[in-house]
Amino acid sequence: MTSSACLIVEDRAGVRVLTMNRPDKRNALNNELTHALLAALQAADRDASVKALVLAGAGKAFCAGADINEFGGFVNSGDSANAAQAALDRAHLTTNLHRVFSQIGKPVIGAAQGYAMGGGAGLALACDMLVAGDSLKLGYPELKHGIVAAIVMANLVRQVGRKTAFELVSMGEPVDAQRALSLGLANRVVADDALIDTAVGIAERLASFDAPAMAATKRLFHRVADLPLQQALDASLDTNMMMRSFRQDRAKQS
Ligand code: COA
């Protein structure tokens, strides 16, 4: 997997660091960056040398969300049929990006400093763990633009209580790093200049574990989070038996 202008891809042993690289636009998600990020996450999942990922943003901000100018360009193009198709394509692309975090078997550690807004907040929450730089401001300003925090709502409502989730999407006020930590939206708060090293350190630790066991842990985690208790216990039993026989098969082969 190679870097593109908008997404830097670096391998540090088993950890792949993806850095959104539109710092002048606060890493706003245009189609090019969104496609590149989706492809990079899928490629990392296929690459046996990658055991864990870090997602970061270059410059002052993690990510300012959807590229408002590009989106406005579709809508104001005067061609309503093409604009509708472009909006639909964009919505599917964004949904696929938010979906892929929970579909891939490798853990993704977010490293977020400065603004993480709208879709950028969504990316931070889509990561399996989040390290916040002390400058983090994470929020959902969509209503201020007359639009809805739609695709990002699914993860948000699963990660904080309903009252807090509603407050975040309705008031549009960002939370700082310490509040994100206290709400359980971040795992650690560190100084901005320690952000990448801390996230890579966590990713290296996860990368040191057995890859199939990590993938099974992540898959089960996402399944049980959304299932009623009895079905969640059944899914857990399935994984337990599957991993037991997997380990026995491997022991016989070695
Ligand atoms: N889409 C497109 N461009 C964006 C952007 C976005 N979501 N967010 C920032 N940019 C661009 C600005 O247009 C500006 O470009 P320019 O220098 O060519 O004029 C550049 O990034 C820097 O923005 P600026 O506002 O000067 O940076 P800041 O550090 O003072 O503030 C934000 C950062 C994120 C608080 C502010 O840019 C902002 O509120 N952006 C919109 C966030 C948003 O509403 N996201 C949800 C979209 S649905």
Short mmCIF file of C-alpha atoms and ligand atoms in Angstrom, two decimals:
data_model
loop_
_atom_site.label_atom_id
_atom_site.label_comp_id
_atom_site.label_asym_id
_atom_site.label_seq_id
_atom_site.Cartn_x
_atom_site.Cartn_y
_atom_site.Cartn_z
CA MET A 1 0.00 0.00 0.00
CA THR A 2 1.53 3.32 -1.04
CA SER A 3 0.86 6.84 0.17
CA SER A 4 -1.11 9.34 -1.87
CA ALA A 5 -0.96 13.10 -1.51
CA CYS A 6 -4.01 13.13 0.76
CA LEU A 7 -3.18 10.02 2.83
CA ILE A 8 0.27 9.12 4.13
CA VAL A 9 0.83 5.41 4.77
CA GLU A 10 3.78 4.40 6.95
CA ASP A 11 4.68 0.97 8.29
CA ARG A 12 6.42 0.73 11.66
CA ALA A 13 7.03 -3.00 12.15
CA GLY A 14 3.52 -4.51 12.49
CA VAL A 15 1.80 -1.15 12.87
CA ARG A 16 0.49 0.78 9.88
CA VAL A 17 0.04 4.50 10.48
CA LEU A 18 -2.49 6.24 8.22
CA THR A 19 -2.25 10.03 8.33
CA MET A 20 -4.94 12.13 6.69
CA ASN A 21 -2.96 14.78 4.90
CA ARG A 22 -4.96 17.86 3.95
CA PRO A 23 -3.71 20.03 6.82
CA ASP A 24 -4.60 23.29 5.04
CA LYS A 25 -8.22 22.11 4.91
CA ARG A 26 -8.10 20.62 8.42
CA ASN A 27 -8.18 17.17 6.78
CA ALA A 28 -11.75 17.68 5.57
CA LEU A 29 -13.06 14.52 3.96
CA ASN A 30 -13.41 15.10 0.24
CA ASN A 31 -14.14 12.15 -2.04
CA GLU A 32 -10.46 11.55 -2.75
CA LEU A 33 -9.47 11.29 0.92
CA THR A 34 -12.56 9.23 1.81
CA HIS A 35 -11.83 6.74 -1.00
CA ALA A 36 -8.14 6.60 -0.05
CA LEU A 37 -8.92 5.94 3.61
CA LEU A 38 -11.47 3.23 2.85
CA ALA A 39 -9.04 1.52 0.43
CA ALA A 40 -6.18 1.80 2.93
CA LEU A 41 -8.18 0.18 5.74
CA GLN A 42 -9.27 -2.66 3.43
CA ALA A 43 -5.71 -3.13 2.16
CA ALA A 44 -4.34 -3.23 5.71
CA ASP A 45 -6.85 -5.94 6.57
CA ARG A 46 -5.61 -8.06 3.64
CA ASP A 47 -1.92 -7.51 4.43
CA ALA A 48 -0.64 -10.19 6.83
CA SER A 49 2.33 -8.01 7.82
CA VAL A 50 -0.04 -5.42 9.36
CA LYS A 51 -1.25 -6.31 12.85
CA ALA A 52 -2.70 -2.99 14.06
CA LEU A 53 -3.35 0.51 12.72
CA VAL A 54 -3.11 4.09 13.86
CA LEU A 55 -5.31 6.77 12.28
CA ALA A 56 -4.01 10.32 12.59
CA GLY A 57 -4.48 13.73 11.03
CA ALA A 58 -1.66 16.00 9.84
CA GLY A 59 -1.38 19.54 11.17
CA LYS A 60 -3.57 21.39 13.66
CA ALA A 61 -6.68 19.24 13.39
CA PHE A 62 -7.59 15.56 13.30
CA CYS A 63 -10.41 16.05 10.78
CA ALA A 64 -12.99 18.81 10.15
CA GLY A 65 -15.55 16.36 8.77
CA ALA A 66 -17.16 16.30 5.34
CA ASP A 67 -15.63 18.70 2.84
CA ILE A 68 -18.35 21.33 2.80
CA ASN A 69 -16.98 23.04 -0.29
CA GLU A 70 -16.89 19.91 -2.40
CA PHE A 71 -20.37 18.93 -1.24
CA GLY A 72 -21.66 22.46 -1.91
CA GLY A 73 -20.12 22.19 -5.39
CA PHE A 74 -22.33 19.19 -6.24
CA VAL A 75 -25.46 20.86 -4.92
CA ASN A 76 -24.80 24.20 -6.63
CA SER A 77 -23.79 22.69 -9.96
CA GLY A 78 -27.23 23.42 -11.43
CA ASP A 79 -27.53 19.81 -12.63
CA SER A 80 -30.04 18.39 -10.15
CA ALA A 81 -29.91 14.78 -11.41
CA ASN A 82 -26.13 14.63 -11.18
CA ALA A 83 -26.19 16.45 -7.86
CA ALA A 84 -28.62 13.89 -6.42
CA GLN A 85 -26.47 11.01 -7.70
CA ALA A 86 -23.31 12.62 -6.34
CA ALA A 87 -24.97 13.10 -2.93
CA LEU A 88 -26.12 9.47 -2.93
CA ASP A 89 -22.67 8.20 -3.94
CA ARG A 90 -21.09 10.33 -1.25
CA ALA A 91 -23.49 9.01 1.42
CA HIS A 92 -22.74 5.38 0.47
CA LEU A 93 -19.00 6.04 0.44
CA THR A 94 -19.12 7.67 3.88
CA THR A 95 -21.26 4.86 5.28
CA ASN A 96 -18.86 2.25 3.89
CA LEU A 97 -15.96 4.08 5.50
CA HIS A 98 -17.66 4.13 8.91
CA ARG A 99 -18.67 0.48 8.49
CA VAL A 100 -15.21 -0.81 7.61
CA PHE A 101 -13.69 -0.01 11.03
CA SER A 102 -15.86 -2.66 12.68
CA GLN A 103 -15.55 -5.09 9.73
CA ILE A 104 -11.77 -5.41 9.62
CA GLY A 105 -10.08 -7.82 12.02
CA LYS A 106 -7.26 -5.48 13.01
CA PRO A 107 -7.57 -2.93 15.80
CA VAL A 108 -7.45 0.75 14.85
CA ILE A 109 -6.14 3.31 17.35
CA GLY A 110 -7.22 6.89 16.69
CA ALA A 111 -4.79 9.72 17.47
CA ALA A 112 -6.80 12.94 17.50
CA GLN A 113 -5.66 16.50 18.19
CA GLY A 114 -7.39 19.80 17.56
CA TYR A 115 -10.76 19.71 15.87
CA ALA A 116 -12.59 16.43 15.20
CA MET A 117 -15.90 17.67 13.84
CA GLY A 118 -18.88 15.92 12.28
CA GLY A 119 -17.49 13.12 10.14
CA GLY A 120 -14.13 13.70 11.84
CA ALA A 121 -15.71 13.02 15.24
CA GLY A 122 -17.32 10.00 13.59
CA LEU A 123 -13.93 8.67 12.50
CA ALA A 124 -12.52 9.19 16.01
CA LEU A 125 -15.39 7.18 17.48
CA ALA A 126 -15.20 4.51 14.77
CA CYS A 127 -11.66 3.68 15.94
CA ASP A 128 -11.42 0.82 18.45
CA MET A 129 -9.48 2.99 20.88
CA LEU A 130 -8.85 6.73 20.89
CA VAL A 131 -5.90 8.69 22.21
CA ALA A 132 -6.80 12.37 22.56
CA GLY A 133 -4.25 15.14 22.30
CA ASP A 134 -4.92 17.78 24.95
CA SER A 135 -6.06 20.23 22.23
CA LEU A 136 -8.90 17.93 21.11
CA LYS A 137 -12.29 19.49 20.43
CA LEU A 138 -14.74 16.84 19.33
CA GLY A 139 -18.25 17.72 18.23
CA TYR A 140 -21.15 17.53 15.83
CA PRO A 141 -21.92 20.97 14.30
CA GLU A 142 -24.12 19.62 11.48
CA LEU A 143 -27.34 21.28 12.69
CA LYS A 144 -25.60 24.65 12.46
CA HIS A 145 -25.30 23.98 8.72
CA GLY A 146 -28.95 22.89 8.47
CA ILE A 147 -27.97 19.25 8.00
CA VAL A 148 -28.14 16.14 10.17
CA ALA A 149 -25.35 14.28 12.00
CA ALA A 150 -26.67 11.14 10.34
CA ILE A 151 -24.07 8.50 9.50
CA VAL A 152 -22.03 9.41 12.57
CA MET A 153 -24.99 8.90 14.93
CA ALA A 154 -24.90 5.10 14.91
CA ASN A 155 -21.53 4.88 16.67
CA LEU A 156 -22.18 7.88 18.93
CA VAL A 157 -25.38 6.52 20.44
CA ARG A 158 -23.66 3.20 21.15
CA GLN A 159 -20.74 4.85 22.95
CA VAL A 160 -22.31 7.40 25.28
CA GLY A 161 -25.61 7.56 27.14
CA ARG A 162 -28.62 8.69 25.11
CA LYS A 163 -28.97 12.05 26.85
CA THR A 164 -25.34 12.90 26.16
CA ALA A 165 -25.54 11.68 22.56
CA PHE A 166 -28.60 13.84 21.96
CA GLU A 167 -26.95 16.83 23.58
CA LEU A 168 -23.90 16.46 21.34
CA VAL A 169 -25.87 16.26 18.08
CA SER A 170 -28.50 18.84 19.01
CA MET A 171 -26.49 21.57 20.77
CA GLY A 172 -23.52 21.32 18.42
CA GLU A 173 -21.02 22.27 21.15
CA PRO A 174 -17.73 20.34 21.07
CA VAL A 175 -16.32 18.51 24.09
CA ASP A 176 -12.68 18.92 25.06
CA ALA A 177 -10.20 16.12 25.64
CA GLN A 178 -10.89 15.71 29.36
CA ARG A 179 -14.66 15.58 28.83
CA ALA A 180 -14.17 13.08 26.00
CA LEU A 181 -12.16 10.97 28.45
CA SER A 182 -14.79 11.25 31.18
CA LEU A 183 -17.55 10.30 28.72
CA GLY A 184 -15.62 7.20 27.66
CA LEU A 185 -15.08 8.53 24.14
CA ALA A 186 -11.29 8.56 24.60
CA ASN A 187 -8.99 6.07 26.32
CA ARG A 188 -6.12 8.45 27.14
CA VAL A 189 -5.38 12.16 27.08
CA VAL A 190 -1.78 13.12 26.37
CA ALA A 191 0.10 16.25 25.32
CA ASP A 192 -0.25 16.83 21.58
CA ASP A 193 3.44 16.21 21.02
CA ALA A 194 3.17 12.77 22.65
CA LEU A 195 0.06 11.80 20.68
CA ILE A 196 1.48 9.71 17.85
CA ASP A 197 4.05 7.91 20.01
CA THR A 198 1.36 7.01 22.55
CA ALA A 199 -1.03 5.72 19.88
CA VAL A 200 1.74 3.77 18.14
CA GLY A 201 2.82 2.35 21.52
CA ILE A 202 -0.70 1.02 22.15
CA ALA A 203 -0.90 -0.32 18.59
CA GLU A 204 2.49 -2.06 19.00
CA ARG A 205 1.23 -3.77 22.14
CA LEU A 206 -1.90 -5.00 20.34
CA ALA A 207 0.24 -6.02 17.35
CA SER A 208 2.30 -8.28 19.62
CA PHE A 209 -0.69 -10.54 20.33
CA ASP A 210 -1.78 -13.54 18.27
CA ALA A 211 -3.42 -12.10 15.13
CA PRO A 212 -6.27 -14.66 14.77
CA ALA A 213 -7.12 -14.28 18.48
CA MET A 214 -7.14 -10.47 18.10
CA ALA A 215 -9.36 -10.68 15.02
CA ALA A 216 -11.77 -13.04 16.80
CA THR A 217 -11.81 -10.74 19.86
CA LYS A 218 -12.66 -7.72 17.73
CA ARG A 219 -15.32 -9.55 15.71
CA LEU A 220 -16.95 -10.91 18.89
CA PHE A 221 -16.75 -7.51 20.59
CA HIS A 222 -18.79 -5.90 17.82
CA ARG A 223 -21.28 -8.77 17.70
CA VAL A 224 -22.01 -8.94 21.43
CA ALA A 225 -22.30 -5.16 21.72
CA ASP A 226 -25.39 -5.26 19.51
CA LEU A 227 -27.04 -8.51 20.62
CA PRO A 228 -29.48 -9.36 23.43
CA LEU A 229 -27.76 -11.22 26.30
CA GLN A 230 -28.75 -14.78 25.37
CA GLN A 231 -27.69 -14.37 21.74
CA ALA A 232 -24.52 -12.61 22.85
CA LEU A 233 -23.65 -15.58 25.08
CA ASP A 234 -24.31 -17.95 22.15
CA ALA A 235 -21.99 -15.91 19.94
CA SER A 236 -19.37 -15.97 22.71
CA LEU A 237 -19.69 -19.75 23.02
CA ASP A 238 -19.24 -20.12 19.24
CA THR A 239 -16.07 -18.03 19.30
CA ASN A 240 -14.75 -19.91 22.33
CA MET A 241 -15.21 -23.28 20.58
CA MET A 242 -13.91 -22.00 17.26
CA MET A 243 -10.73 -20.60 18.81
CA ARG A 244 -10.21 -23.75 20.92
CA SER A 245 -10.30 -26.01 17.85
CA PHE A 246 -8.18 -23.50 15.92
CA ARG A 247 -5.51 -23.63 18.63
CA GLN A 248 -5.64 -27.45 18.75
CA ASP A 249 -5.22 -27.65 14.94
CA ARG A 250 -2.25 -25.32 15.10
CA ALA A 251 -0.67 -27.29 17.95
CA LYS A 252 -0.97 -30.50 15.87
CA GLN A 253 0.68 -28.80 12.86
CA SER A 254 3.64 -27.51 14.85
N1 COA B 1 -14.81 21.41 4.59
C1 COA B 1 -14.03 22.08 3.73
N2 COA B 1 -13.08 22.94 4.09
C2 COA B 1 -12.88 23.11 5.42
C3 COA B 1 -13.64 22.41 6.37
C4 COA B 1 -14.65 21.53 5.91
N3 COA B 1 -15.41 20.81 6.75
N4 COA B 1 -13.22 22.80 7.60
C5 COA B 1 -12.22 23.68 7.41
N5 COA B 1 -12.02 23.85 6.08
C6 COA B 1 -11.05 24.74 5.44
C7 COA B 1 -11.47 26.20 5.52
O1 COA B 1 -12.38 26.50 4.49
C8 COA B 1 -10.14 26.88 5.36
O2 COA B 1 -9.78 26.86 4.00
P1 COA B 1 -9.13 28.19 3.31
O3 COA B 1 -7.87 28.45 4.10
O4 COA B 1 -8.89 27.77 1.91
O5 COA B 1 -10.14 29.27 3.48
C9 COA B 1 -9.18 25.93 6.10
O6 COA B 1 -9.83 24.68 6.13
C10 COA B 1 -8.87 26.35 7.52
O7 COA B 1 -10.10 26.58 8.17
P2 COA B 1 -10.21 27.58 9.40
O8 COA B 1 -11.67 27.71 9.72
O9 COA B 1 -9.45 28.83 9.10
O10 COA B 1 -9.42 26.77 10.50
P3 COA B 1 -9.55 26.90 12.08
O11 COA B 1 -8.46 26.06 12.64
O12 COA B 1 -9.63 28.32 12.51
O13 COA B 1 -10.97 26.21 12.45
C11 COA B 1 -12.61 24.44 12.31
C12 COA B 1 -11.12 24.82 12.25
C13 COA B 1 -12.66 22.93 12.06
C14 COA B 1 -13.20 24.77 13.68
C15 COA B 1 -13.39 25.22 11.25
O14 COA B 1 -12.68 25.17 10.02
C16 COA B 1 -14.77 24.69 11.02
O15 COA B 1 -15.66 24.96 11.81
N6 COA B 1 -14.95 23.87 9.95
C17 COA B 1 -16.23 23.28 9.65
C18 COA B 1 -16.42 22.06 10.53
C19 COA B 1 -17.77 21.40 10.24
O16 COA B 1 -18.79 22.06 10.32
N7 COA B 1 -17.73 20.09 9.95
C20 COA B 1 -18.92 19.33 9.70
C21 COA B 1 -19.27 19.36 8.28
S1 COA B 1 -20.85 18.61 7.99
#
